[in-house]
Amino acid sequence: MHELGILMGAINTVENFAKKNGVTKIQTLVLQIGELSSMIPKYIEDCYPTAVEGTLLQETELKIEILPGNAICKSCNHVFNLIENEDTCPNCGTQDWEILCGKEFMIKEIIAC
Amino acid sequence: MDAYKVLEIKQSVFDDNDQQADLLRTELKKEQTFLLNLMSSPGSGKTTTVLRTIEALQDEMTIGIMEADIDSDVDARTVAGTGTKVIQLHTGGMCHLDADMTRQGLLGLGTADIDFAILENVGNLVCPAEFDTGASKNAMILSVPEGDDKPLKYPLMFSIVDVLLINKIDAVDYFDFDFEAVKERVTKLNPGIKVIPISAKTGEGISEWADWLRTEVGSWNGI
Ligand SMILES: Nc1nc2c(ncn2[C@@H]2O[C@H](COP(=O)(O)OP(=O)(O)OP(=O)(O)O)[C@@H](O)[C@H]2O)c(=O)[nH]1
Ligand SMILES: [Mg+2]
Ligand SMILES: [Zn+2]
Ligand SMILES: [Zn+2]
């Protein structure tokens, strides 16, 4: 499970952002995770308390938004969800596509109080 | 009660590391040290290939090795046996190295007199692909016993490397491994990729690999 280390890096980025912007108390952290990223939301949630221990984010709530894993078909230009369609274009049946989105792991925003 | 305020950050988690990596690359270029990031699954033959590479190039350039492992120092001991400068990096449970850890490693190794540094990354095909280490070039090893379907399962890794070594070709008779299928799959993901079949055991293909390195190290270091 590699989520913990990566999450700790993200927490560090948020802390620096908060310091720079004079934020002293954070209520919620909102992350965005693409369906095709190697980060598994359930694992992120599980290791969140450990990752924020002793940081400015210690008592914060975590919210995760999932971004769809979409691709465009190279044969017919149809845009479709890779997971729902099991990597196959539902329009023409080929598996020759390019990923449009879904690999992200983003820090979206913090809700400060 | 205080009013809540939403502060937009909108930053990729990998941004910080990407910046650190770019900075390190610029410094390495100035110092004339070529850094190769070598990745693969556990046991594909990274250490054996490192030994072959040292053998092939040590008379022409000064080489330094960084062995990254979650906890052991077996590989560093093996490499130390060749008399080459080597340092063991412990990732402390992390399954990949980032640019910061790579910088620490290079500091420990001391790059002033090193022309060519190799980082043996942690054996893993997922996270090392997401973390730029700051290397001049990225290489991965796929070994014959792992199967020719790996580019389908780990597309990101195959799409970010400059060169793919297909190792353990001496064992090809025992496995159904389709070289053409691999080449077709990886070229689709990564049109510029260089594919070199090798056997770190028999030495087959090592001269082509050494040629590729010689050219890359030379152009990086401005020789
Ligand atoms: N037949 C054959 N065996 C090989 C070859 N290269 C490596 N091996 C063997 O494969 C095993 C693993 O090799 P290593 O070089 O230790 O692999 P590694 O990728 O460094 O392994 P980790 O650091 O543990 O991830 C050893 O038993 C090697 O002797 C090869 O070209 N052919
Ligand atoms: Mg090894
Ligand atoms: Zn990992
Ligand atoms: Zn289609």
mmCIF file of C-alpha atoms and ligand atoms in Angstrom:
data_model
loop_
_atom_site.group_PDB
_atom_site.id
_atom_site.type_symbol
_atom_site.label_atom_id
_atom_site.label_comp_id
_atom_site.label_asym_id
_atom_site.label_seq_id
_atom_site.Cartn_x
_atom_site.Cartn_y
_atom_site.Cartn_z
ATOM 1 C CA MET A 1 0.000 0.000 0.000
ATOM 2 C CA HIS A 2 1.681 3.200 -1.129
ATOM 3 C CA GLU A 3 -1.061 5.653 -0.264
ATOM 4 C CA LEU A 4 0.361 6.704 3.108
ATOM 5 C CA GLY A 5 3.647 8.087 1.826
ATOM 6 C CA ILE A 6 2.061 9.922 -1.053
ATOM 7 C CA LEU A 7 -0.660 11.301 1.188
ATOM 8 C CA MET A 8 1.933 12.604 3.639
ATOM 9 C CA GLY A 9 3.513 14.554 0.797
ATOM 10 C CA ALA A 10 0.134 16.035 -0.055
ATOM 11 C CA ILE A 11 -0.513 16.990 3.579
ATOM 12 C CA ASN A 12 2.828 18.771 3.612
ATOM 13 C CA THR A 13 1.821 20.773 0.537
ATOM 14 C CA VAL A 14 -1.459 21.745 2.205
ATOM 15 C CA GLU A 15 0.326 22.821 5.385
ATOM 16 C CA ASN A 16 2.671 25.050 3.411
ATOM 17 C CA PHE A 17 -0.257 26.519 1.512
ATOM 18 C CA ALA A 18 -2.089 27.213 4.771
ATOM 19 C CA LYS A 19 0.934 28.907 6.338
ATOM 20 C CA LYS A 20 1.458 31.081 3.282
ATOM 21 C CA ASN A 21 -2.179 32.140 3.345
ATOM 22 C CA GLY A 22 -2.353 32.759 7.084
ATOM 23 C CA VAL A 23 -4.775 29.895 7.713
ATOM 24 C CA THR A 24 -4.495 28.538 11.228
ATOM 25 C CA LYS A 25 -7.502 26.257 11.451
ATOM 26 C CA ILE A 26 -8.759 23.917 8.756
ATOM 27 C CA GLN A 27 -12.071 22.162 8.902
ATOM 28 C CA THR A 28 -12.098 20.075 5.737
ATOM 29 C CA LEU A 29 -9.640 18.947 3.075
ATOM 30 C CA VAL A 30 -11.050 18.101 -0.344
ATOM 31 C CA LEU A 31 -9.057 15.762 -2.605
ATOM 32 C CA GLN A 32 -9.867 14.690 -6.147
ATOM 33 C CA ILE A 33 -8.887 11.222 -7.275
ATOM 34 C CA GLY A 34 -9.188 9.920 -10.807
ATOM 35 C CA GLU A 35 -10.706 6.486 -11.316
ATOM 36 C CA LEU A 36 -7.573 5.421 -13.217
ATOM 37 C CA SER A 37 -5.051 6.681 -10.676
ATOM 38 C CA SER A 38 -3.068 4.219 -8.571
ATOM 39 C CA MET A 39 -4.556 5.792 -5.446
ATOM 40 C CA ILE A 40 -7.409 3.838 -3.905
ATOM 41 C CA PRO A 41 -9.914 6.094 -2.101
ATOM 42 C CA LYS A 42 -10.683 3.527 0.585
ATOM 43 C CA TYR A 43 -6.978 3.217 1.456
ATOM 44 C CA ILE A 44 -6.585 6.987 1.473
ATOM 45 C CA GLU A 45 -9.414 7.246 3.981
ATOM 46 C CA ASP A 46 -7.902 4.493 6.099
ATOM 47 C CA CYS A 47 -4.483 6.077 6.367
ATOM 48 C CA TYR A 48 -5.662 9.684 6.617
ATOM 49 C CA PRO A 49 -5.670 9.814 10.456
ATOM 50 C CA THR A 50 -2.070 8.547 10.532
ATOM 51 C CA ALA A 51 -0.941 10.941 7.813
ATOM 52 C CA VAL A 52 -2.323 14.041 9.533
ATOM 53 C CA GLU A 53 -1.156 13.164 13.041
ATOM 54 C CA GLY A 54 0.852 16.012 14.514
ATOM 55 C CA THR A 55 0.115 18.333 11.595
ATOM 56 C CA LEU A 56 -2.080 21.364 11.159
ATOM 57 C CA LEU A 57 -4.652 19.029 9.623
ATOM 58 C CA GLN A 58 -4.883 16.768 12.643
ATOM 59 C CA GLU A 59 -8.562 17.317 13.410
ATOM 60 C CA THR A 60 -9.796 17.855 9.892
ATOM 61 C CA GLU A 61 -12.380 16.025 7.909
ATOM 62 C CA LEU A 62 -11.425 14.414 4.605
ATOM 63 C CA LYS A 63 -13.632 14.594 1.529
ATOM 64 C CA ILE A 64 -12.808 12.705 -1.642
ATOM 65 C CA GLU A 65 -14.295 13.500 -5.033
ATOM 66 C CA ILE A 66 -13.913 10.856 -7.723
ATOM 67 C CA LEU A 67 -13.091 11.994 -11.255
ATOM 68 C CA PRO A 68 -14.212 9.736 -14.122
ATOM 69 C CA GLY A 69 -11.724 7.755 -16.206
ATOM 70 C CA ASN A 70 -12.685 8.725 -19.731
ATOM 71 C CA ALA A 71 -11.098 7.936 -23.059
ATOM 72 C CA ILE A 72 -11.634 8.923 -26.671
ATOM 73 C CA CYS A 73 -11.844 6.158 -29.263
ATOM 74 C CA LYS A 74 -9.200 6.494 -31.976
ATOM 75 C CA SER A 75 -11.393 4.789 -34.581
ATOM 76 C CA CYS A 76 -14.705 6.600 -34.125
ATOM 77 C CA ASN A 77 -13.948 9.520 -31.745
ATOM 78 C CA HIS A 78 -16.570 8.358 -29.267
ATOM 79 C CA VAL A 79 -15.890 9.470 -25.672
ATOM 80 C CA PHE A 80 -16.642 6.804 -23.073
ATOM 81 C CA ASN A 81 -15.924 5.683 -19.508
ATOM 82 C CA LEU A 82 -13.179 3.062 -19.471
ATOM 83 C CA ILE A 83 -14.278 1.261 -16.341
ATOM 84 C CA GLU A 84 -17.984 0.984 -17.168
ATOM 85 C CA ASN A 85 -17.158 -0.215 -20.670
ATOM 86 C CA GLU A 86 -14.328 -2.543 -19.661
ATOM 87 C CA ASP A 87 -11.741 -0.725 -21.810
ATOM 88 C CA THR A 88 -13.761 -1.285 -25.010
ATOM 89 C CA CYS A 89 -15.436 1.414 -27.097
ATOM 90 C CA PRO A 90 -19.204 0.818 -26.751
ATOM 91 C CA ASN A 91 -19.796 2.445 -30.128
ATOM 92 C CA CYS A 92 -17.489 0.429 -32.395
ATOM 93 C CA GLY A 93 -16.029 -2.294 -30.169
ATOM 94 C CA THR A 94 -12.342 -1.436 -30.626
ATOM 95 C CA GLN A 95 -9.777 -1.097 -27.853
ATOM 96 C CA ASP A 96 -7.703 1.596 -29.489
ATOM 97 C CA TRP A 97 -8.202 4.718 -27.403
ATOM 98 C CA GLU A 98 -6.436 7.539 -25.675
ATOM 99 C CA ILE A 99 -7.021 8.502 -22.046
ATOM 100 C CA LEU A 100 -8.600 11.942 -21.623
ATOM 101 C CA CYS A 101 -8.825 12.098 -17.847
ATOM 102 C CA GLY A 102 -8.886 9.977 -14.728
ATOM 103 C CA LYS A 103 -5.227 9.725 -13.690
ATOM 104 C CA GLU A 104 -5.372 12.800 -11.447
ATOM 105 C CA PHE A 105 -4.577 13.014 -7.786
ATOM 106 C CA MET A 106 -5.363 16.626 -6.913
ATOM 107 C CA ILE A 107 -5.614 18.748 -3.824
ATOM 108 C CA LYS A 108 -8.788 20.625 -4.688
ATOM 109 C CA GLU A 109 -9.408 22.959 -1.767
ATOM 110 C CA ILE A 110 -9.503 23.427 1.973
ATOM 111 C CA ILE A 111 -12.370 24.762 3.990
ATOM 112 C CA ALA A 112 -10.934 27.010 6.666
ATOM 113 C CA CYS A 113 -12.644 28.445 9.664
ATOM 114 C CA MET B 1 -19.545 30.670 14.996
ATOM 115 C CA ASP B 2 -16.969 31.747 12.444
ATOM 116 C CA ALA B 3 -17.858 31.789 8.788
ATOM 117 C CA TYR B 4 -16.233 29.059 6.754
ATOM 118 C CA LYS B 5 -14.004 30.029 3.932
ATOM 119 C CA VAL B 6 -13.198 27.833 0.961
ATOM 120 C CA LEU B 7 -9.627 28.239 -0.282
ATOM 121 C CA GLU B 8 -8.976 26.767 -3.660
ATOM 122 C CA ILE B 9 -5.629 24.983 -4.028
ATOM 123 C CA LYS B 10 -6.104 23.049 -7.265
ATOM 124 C CA GLN B 11 -2.706 21.477 -7.327
ATOM 125 C CA SER B 12 -1.641 18.048 -8.421
ATOM 126 C CA VAL B 13 -0.088 16.099 -5.580
ATOM 127 C CA PHE B 14 2.822 15.289 -7.857
ATOM 128 C CA ASP B 15 3.579 18.967 -8.694
ATOM 129 C CA ASP B 16 5.974 19.506 -5.796
ATOM 130 C CA ASN B 17 7.972 16.464 -6.696
ATOM 131 C CA ASP B 18 8.014 17.373 -10.385
ATOM 132 C CA GLN B 19 9.546 20.749 -9.535
ATOM 133 C CA GLN B 20 12.156 19.175 -7.249
ATOM 134 C CA ALA B 21 12.993 16.697 -9.985
ATOM 135 C CA ASP B 22 13.486 19.388 -12.614
ATOM 136 C CA LEU B 23 15.748 21.312 -10.276
ATOM 137 C CA LEU B 24 17.855 18.241 -9.557
ATOM 138 C CA ARG B 25 18.145 17.455 -13.264
ATOM 139 C CA THR B 26 19.432 20.957 -13.969
ATOM 140 C CA GLU B 27 22.045 20.617 -11.222
ATOM 141 C CA LEU B 28 23.172 17.207 -12.451
ATOM 142 C CA LYS B 29 23.589 18.577 -15.931
ATOM 143 C CA LYS B 30 25.811 21.358 -14.601
ATOM 144 C CA GLU B 31 27.833 18.881 -12.552
ATOM 145 C CA GLN B 32 28.197 16.618 -15.570
ATOM 146 C CA THR B 33 26.709 13.619 -13.833
ATOM 147 C CA PHE B 34 24.384 11.418 -15.852
ATOM 148 C CA LEU B 35 21.774 9.753 -13.653
ATOM 149 C CA LEU B 36 19.957 6.628 -14.797
ATOM 150 C CA ASN B 37 16.815 5.565 -12.949
ATOM 151 C CA LEU B 38 16.474 1.795 -13.289
ATOM 152 C CA MET B 39 13.076 0.314 -12.525
ATOM 153 C CA SER B 40 11.425 -3.121 -12.673
ATOM 154 C CA SER B 41 9.375 -5.637 -10.700
ATOM 155 C CA PRO B 42 11.220 -7.446 -7.905
ATOM 156 C CA GLY B 43 13.697 -9.982 -9.253
ATOM 157 C CA SER B 44 13.711 -8.933 -12.930
ATOM 158 C CA GLY B 45 17.477 -8.620 -12.817
ATOM 159 C CA LYS B 46 18.259 -5.000 -11.877
ATOM 160 C CA THR B 47 21.260 -5.811 -9.692
ATOM 161 C CA THR B 48 22.645 -8.384 -12.126
ATOM 162 C CA THR B 49 22.289 -5.846 -14.955
ATOM 163 C CA VAL B 50 24.010 -3.188 -12.840
ATOM 164 C CA LEU B 51 26.956 -5.555 -12.349
ATOM 165 C CA ARG B 52 27.172 -6.200 -16.110
ATOM 166 C CA THR B 53 26.976 -2.481 -16.809
ATOM 167 C CA ILE B 54 29.815 -1.717 -14.392
ATOM 168 C CA GLU B 55 31.897 -4.419 -16.061
ATOM 169 C CA ALA B 56 31.241 -2.970 -19.518
ATOM 170 C CA LEU B 57 31.858 0.702 -18.768
ATOM 171 C CA GLN B 58 34.099 1.083 -15.708
ATOM 172 C CA ASP B 59 37.261 1.548 -17.749
ATOM 173 C CA GLU B 60 35.764 4.516 -19.596
ATOM 174 C CA MET B 61 33.968 6.459 -16.869
ATOM 175 C CA THR B 62 33.599 6.797 -13.115
ATOM 176 C CA ILE B 63 30.456 5.030 -11.982
ATOM 177 C CA GLY B 64 28.471 5.333 -8.748
ATOM 178 C CA ILE B 65 25.547 3.160 -7.665
ATOM 179 C CA MET B 66 22.587 3.870 -5.397
ATOM 180 C CA GLU B 67 20.674 0.813 -4.240
ATOM 181 C CA ALA B 68 17.205 1.588 -2.970
ATOM 182 C CA ASP B 69 15.492 -1.019 -0.857
ATOM 183 C CA ILE B 70 12.702 -0.899 1.616
ATOM 184 C CA ASP B 71 14.885 -2.353 4.343
ATOM 185 C CA SER B 72 17.809 -4.609 3.334
ATOM 186 C CA ASP B 73 21.341 -3.984 2.088
ATOM 187 C CA VAL B 74 21.909 -7.218 0.167
ATOM 188 C CA ASP B 75 22.194 -5.503 -3.232
ATOM 189 C CA ALA B 76 24.612 -2.837 -1.994
ATOM 190 C CA ARG B 77 26.905 -5.531 -0.595
ATOM 191 C CA THR B 78 26.845 -7.358 -3.909
ATOM 192 C CA VAL B 79 27.768 -4.211 -5.835
ATOM 193 C CA ALA B 80 30.429 -3.222 -3.285
ATOM 194 C CA GLY B 81 32.204 -6.462 -4.216
ATOM 195 C CA THR B 82 33.100 -4.912 -7.590
ATOM 196 C CA GLY B 83 34.992 -2.045 -5.973
ATOM 197 C CA THR B 84 32.538 0.511 -7.363
ATOM 198 C CA LYS B 85 31.319 3.341 -5.149
ATOM 199 C CA VAL B 86 27.911 2.332 -3.817
ATOM 200 C CA ILE B 87 25.410 3.613 -1.287
ATOM 201 C CA GLN B 88 22.351 1.941 0.187
ATOM 202 C CA LEU B 89 19.160 3.998 0.459
ATOM 203 C CA HIS B 90 16.423 2.827 2.758
ATOM 204 C CA THR B 91 13.006 4.071 1.811
ATOM 205 C CA GLY B 92 11.595 3.274 5.241
ATOM 206 C CA GLY B 93 8.582 1.396 3.954
ATOM 207 C CA MET B 94 7.959 3.604 0.937
ATOM 208 C CA CYS B 95 7.452 1.740 -2.298
ATOM 209 C CA HIS B 96 9.179 4.335 -4.478
ATOM 210 C CA LEU B 97 11.837 7.033 -4.388
ATOM 211 C CA ASP B 98 11.023 10.680 -4.987
ATOM 212 C CA ALA B 99 13.299 13.488 -6.118
ATOM 213 C CA ASP B 100 14.106 14.521 -2.556
ATOM 214 C CA MET B 101 15.259 11.054 -1.509
ATOM 215 C CA THR B 102 17.275 10.807 -4.715
ATOM 216 C CA ARG B 103 18.975 14.099 -3.881
ATOM 217 C CA GLN B 104 19.879 12.791 -0.407
ATOM 218 C CA GLY B 105 21.279 9.669 -2.005
ATOM 219 C CA LEU B 106 23.408 11.629 -4.455
ATOM 220 C CA LEU B 107 24.727 13.768 -1.610
ATOM 221 C CA GLY B 108 25.707 10.613 0.257
ATOM 222 C CA LEU B 109 27.361 9.188 -2.826
ATOM 223 C CA GLY B 110 29.169 12.415 -3.626
ATOM 224 C CA THR B 111 28.758 13.174 -7.326
ATOM 225 C CA ALA B 112 31.694 15.530 -7.888
ATOM 226 C CA ASP B 113 33.861 12.885 -9.553
ATOM 227 C CA ILE B 114 31.058 10.671 -10.878
ATOM 228 C CA ASP B 115 30.232 10.648 -14.589
ATOM 229 C CA PHE B 116 27.511 8.053 -14.475
ATOM 230 C CA ALA B 117 25.251 7.268 -11.517
ATOM 231 C CA ILE B 118 22.702 4.459 -11.497
ATOM 232 C CA LEU B 119 19.742 4.434 -9.154
ATOM 233 C CA GLU B 120 18.324 0.943 -8.650
ATOM 234 C CA ASN B 121 14.777 1.896 -7.726
ATOM 235 C CA VAL B 122 12.486 -0.169 -5.492
ATOM 236 C CA GLY B 123 11.124 -3.265 -7.269
ATOM 237 C CA ASN B 124 7.637 -2.107 -8.252
ATOM 238 C CA LEU B 125 5.950 -1.188 -11.535
ATOM 239 C CA VAL B 126 3.365 1.234 -10.168
ATOM 240 C CA CYS B 127 4.535 4.111 -7.978
ATOM 241 C CA PRO B 128 8.062 4.646 -9.335
ATOM 242 C CA ALA B 129 6.342 5.524 -12.609
ATOM 243 C CA GLU B 130 4.475 8.360 -10.914
ATOM 244 C CA PHE B 131 7.480 9.925 -9.234
ATOM 245 C CA ASP B 132 10.080 11.689 -11.310
ATOM 246 C CA THR B 133 13.405 11.153 -9.518
ATOM 247 C CA GLY B 134 15.224 13.855 -11.455
ATOM 248 C CA ALA B 135 17.101 11.275 -13.524
ATOM 249 C CA SER B 136 18.593 12.136 -16.911
ATOM 250 C CA LYS B 137 17.045 9.015 -18.404
ATOM 251 C CA ASN B 138 14.640 6.332 -17.214
ATOM 252 C CA ALA B 139 15.042 2.653 -17.945
ATOM 253 C CA MET B 140 13.010 -0.384 -17.040
ATOM 254 C CA ILE B 141 13.623 -4.099 -17.162
ATOM 255 C CA LEU B 142 10.953 -6.592 -18.114
ATOM 256 C CA SER B 143 12.153 -10.158 -17.744
ATOM 257 C CA VAL B 144 10.939 -13.006 -19.909
ATOM 258 C CA PRO B 145 9.367 -15.033 -17.040
ATOM 259 C CA GLU B 146 7.087 -12.091 -16.179
ATOM 260 C CA GLY B 147 5.225 -12.434 -19.454
ATOM 261 C CA ASP B 148 4.561 -10.308 -22.509
ATOM 262 C CA ASP B 149 1.278 -8.872 -21.203
ATOM 263 C CA LYS B 150 2.888 -6.496 -18.686
ATOM 264 C CA PRO B 151 2.626 -3.406 -20.948
ATOM 265 C CA LEU B 152 -1.142 -3.929 -20.888
ATOM 266 C CA LYS B 153 -1.231 -4.135 -17.103
ATOM 267 C CA TYR B 154 1.206 -1.331 -16.254
ATOM 268 C CA PRO B 155 0.842 1.125 -19.142
ATOM 269 C CA LEU B 156 2.146 4.162 -17.241
ATOM 270 C CA MET B 157 5.552 2.620 -16.517
ATOM 271 C CA PHE B 158 6.040 1.601 -20.141
ATOM 272 C CA SER B 159 4.994 5.029 -21.354
ATOM 273 C CA ILE B 160 7.481 7.057 -19.281
ATOM 274 C CA VAL B 161 10.727 5.147 -19.855
ATOM 275 C CA ASP B 162 13.320 5.954 -22.511
ATOM 276 C CA VAL B 163 14.563 2.415 -22.812
ATOM 277 C CA LEU B 164 13.159 -1.036 -22.132
ATOM 278 C CA LEU B 165 15.518 -3.923 -21.459
ATOM 279 C CA ILE B 166 13.984 -7.340 -21.995
ATOM 280 C CA ASN B 167 16.078 -9.504 -19.673
ATOM 281 C CA LYS B 168 16.583 -13.253 -19.188
ATOM 282 C CA ILE B 169 16.343 -13.998 -22.903
ATOM 283 C CA ASP B 170 18.483 -17.075 -22.200
ATOM 284 C CA ALA B 171 15.358 -18.577 -20.596
ATOM 285 C CA VAL B 172 13.063 -17.917 -23.535
ATOM 286 C CA ASP B 173 12.618 -21.605 -24.394
ATOM 287 C CA TYR B 174 10.836 -22.216 -21.115
ATOM 288 C CA PHE B 175 8.282 -19.437 -21.435
ATOM 289 C CA ASP B 176 5.772 -18.308 -24.032
ATOM 290 C CA PHE B 177 7.088 -14.844 -24.582
ATOM 291 C CA ASP B 178 6.243 -12.985 -27.760
ATOM 292 C CA PHE B 179 8.908 -10.318 -28.423
ATOM 293 C CA GLU B 180 7.028 -8.822 -31.353
ATOM 294 C CA ALA B 181 3.851 -8.462 -29.279
ATOM 295 C CA VAL B 182 5.785 -6.621 -26.561
ATOM 296 C CA LYS B 183 7.413 -4.309 -29.075
ATOM 297 C CA GLU B 184 4.075 -3.540 -30.680
ATOM 298 C CA ARG B 185 2.410 -2.884 -27.309
ATOM 299 C CA VAL B 186 5.129 -0.618 -25.985
ATOM 300 C CA THR B 187 5.569 1.343 -29.204
ATOM 301 C CA LYS B 188 1.874 2.082 -29.169
ATOM 302 C CA LEU B 189 2.196 3.500 -25.639
ATOM 303 C CA ASN B 190 5.537 5.162 -26.260
ATOM 304 C CA PRO B 191 6.606 5.669 -29.887
ATOM 305 C CA GLY B 192 10.141 6.859 -29.027
ATOM 306 C CA ILE B 193 11.064 3.918 -26.791
ATOM 307 C CA LYS B 194 14.243 1.912 -27.411
ATOM 308 C CA VAL B 195 13.917 -1.845 -26.808
ATOM 309 C CA ILE B 196 17.026 -3.952 -26.120
ATOM 310 C CA PRO B 197 16.805 -7.706 -25.427
ATOM 311 C CA ILE B 198 19.539 -8.843 -23.023
ATOM 312 C CA SER B 199 20.657 -11.651 -20.798
ATOM 313 C CA ALA B 200 22.393 -10.328 -17.725
ATOM 314 C CA LYS B 201 23.404 -13.922 -17.086
ATOM 315 C CA THR B 202 25.181 -14.728 -20.369
ATOM 316 C CA GLY B 203 26.029 -11.154 -21.346
ATOM 317 C CA GLU B 204 24.066 -11.298 -24.597
ATOM 318 C CA GLY B 205 22.883 -7.845 -25.707
ATOM 319 C CA ILE B 206 24.972 -6.043 -23.072
ATOM 320 C CA SER B 207 27.184 -4.426 -25.713
ATOM 321 C CA GLU B 208 24.155 -2.808 -27.368
ATOM 322 C CA TRP B 209 23.028 -1.569 -23.948
ATOM 323 C CA ALA B 210 26.525 -0.240 -23.201
ATOM 324 C CA ASP B 211 26.546 1.536 -26.590
ATOM 325 C CA TRP B 212 23.256 3.228 -25.822
ATOM 326 C CA LEU B 213 24.559 4.347 -22.414
ATOM 327 C CA ARG B 214 27.882 5.540 -23.817
ATOM 328 C CA THR B 215 26.055 7.803 -26.258
ATOM 329 C CA GLU B 216 23.611 9.132 -23.661
ATOM 330 C CA VAL B 217 26.251 9.759 -20.988
ATOM 331 C CA GLY B 218 28.465 11.449 -23.569
ATOM 332 C CA SER B 219 25.814 13.827 -24.806
ATOM 333 C CA TRP B 220 24.579 14.632 -21.275
ATOM 334 C CA ASN B 221 28.043 15.380 -19.972
ATOM 335 C CA GLY B 222 28.943 17.304 -23.094
ATOM 336 C CA ILE B 223 31.817 15.068 -24.079
HETATM 337 N N1 LIG C 1 18.393 -16.969 -16.284
HETATM 338 C C1 LIG C 1 18.641 -15.715 -15.955
HETATM 339 N N2 LIG C 1 18.574 -15.331 -14.665
HETATM 340 C C2 LIG C 1 18.824 -14.043 -14.361
HETATM 341 C C3 LIG C 1 19.169 -13.083 -15.352
HETATM 342 N N3 LIG C 1 19.341 -11.891 -14.744
HETATM 343 C C4 LIG C 1 19.125 -12.090 -13.429
HETATM 344 N N4 LIG C 1 18.833 -13.401 -13.189
HETATM 345 C C5 LIG C 1 18.542 -14.028 -11.892
HETATM 346 O O1 LIG C 1 17.325 -13.500 -11.377
HETATM 347 C C6 LIG C 1 17.385 -13.370 -9.956
HETATM 348 C C7 LIG C 1 17.096 -11.930 -9.537
HETATM 349 O O2 LIG C 1 18.114 -11.086 -10.068
HETATM 350 P P1 LIG C 1 18.466 -9.681 -9.416
HETATM 351 O O3 LIG C 1 19.502 -9.067 -10.281
HETATM 352 O O4 LIG C 1 18.773 -9.844 -7.978
HETATM 353 O O5 LIG C 1 17.086 -8.930 -9.587
HETATM 354 P P2 LIG C 1 16.643 -7.524 -8.988
HETATM 355 O O6 LIG C 1 15.706 -6.921 -9.967
HETATM 356 O O7 LIG C 1 17.827 -6.727 -8.599
HETATM 357 O O8 LIG C 1 15.850 -7.979 -7.688
HETATM 358 P P3 LIG C 1 15.317 -7.043 -6.461
HETATM 359 O O9 LIG C 1 16.402 -6.035 -6.178
HETATM 360 O O10 LIG C 1 15.125 -8.023 -5.350
HETATM 361 O O11 LIG C 1 14.048 -6.424 -6.948
HETATM 362 C C8 LIG C 1 18.767 -13.847 -9.563
HETATM 363 O O12 LIG C 1 18.680 -15.183 -9.162
HETATM 364 C C9 LIG C 1 19.576 -13.707 -10.842
HETATM 365 O O13 LIG C 1 20.648 -14.591 -10.892
HETATM 366 C C10 LIG C 1 19.236 -13.529 -16.727
HETATM 367 O O14 LIG C 1 19.508 -12.775 -17.664
HETATM 368 N N5 LIG C 1 18.945 -14.840 -16.951
HETATM 369 MG MG MG C 2 18.287 -5.799 -6.777
HETATM 370 ZN ZN ZN C 3 3.168 2.096 -4.179
HETATM 371 ZN ZN ZN C 4 -15.113 3.599 -31.232
#
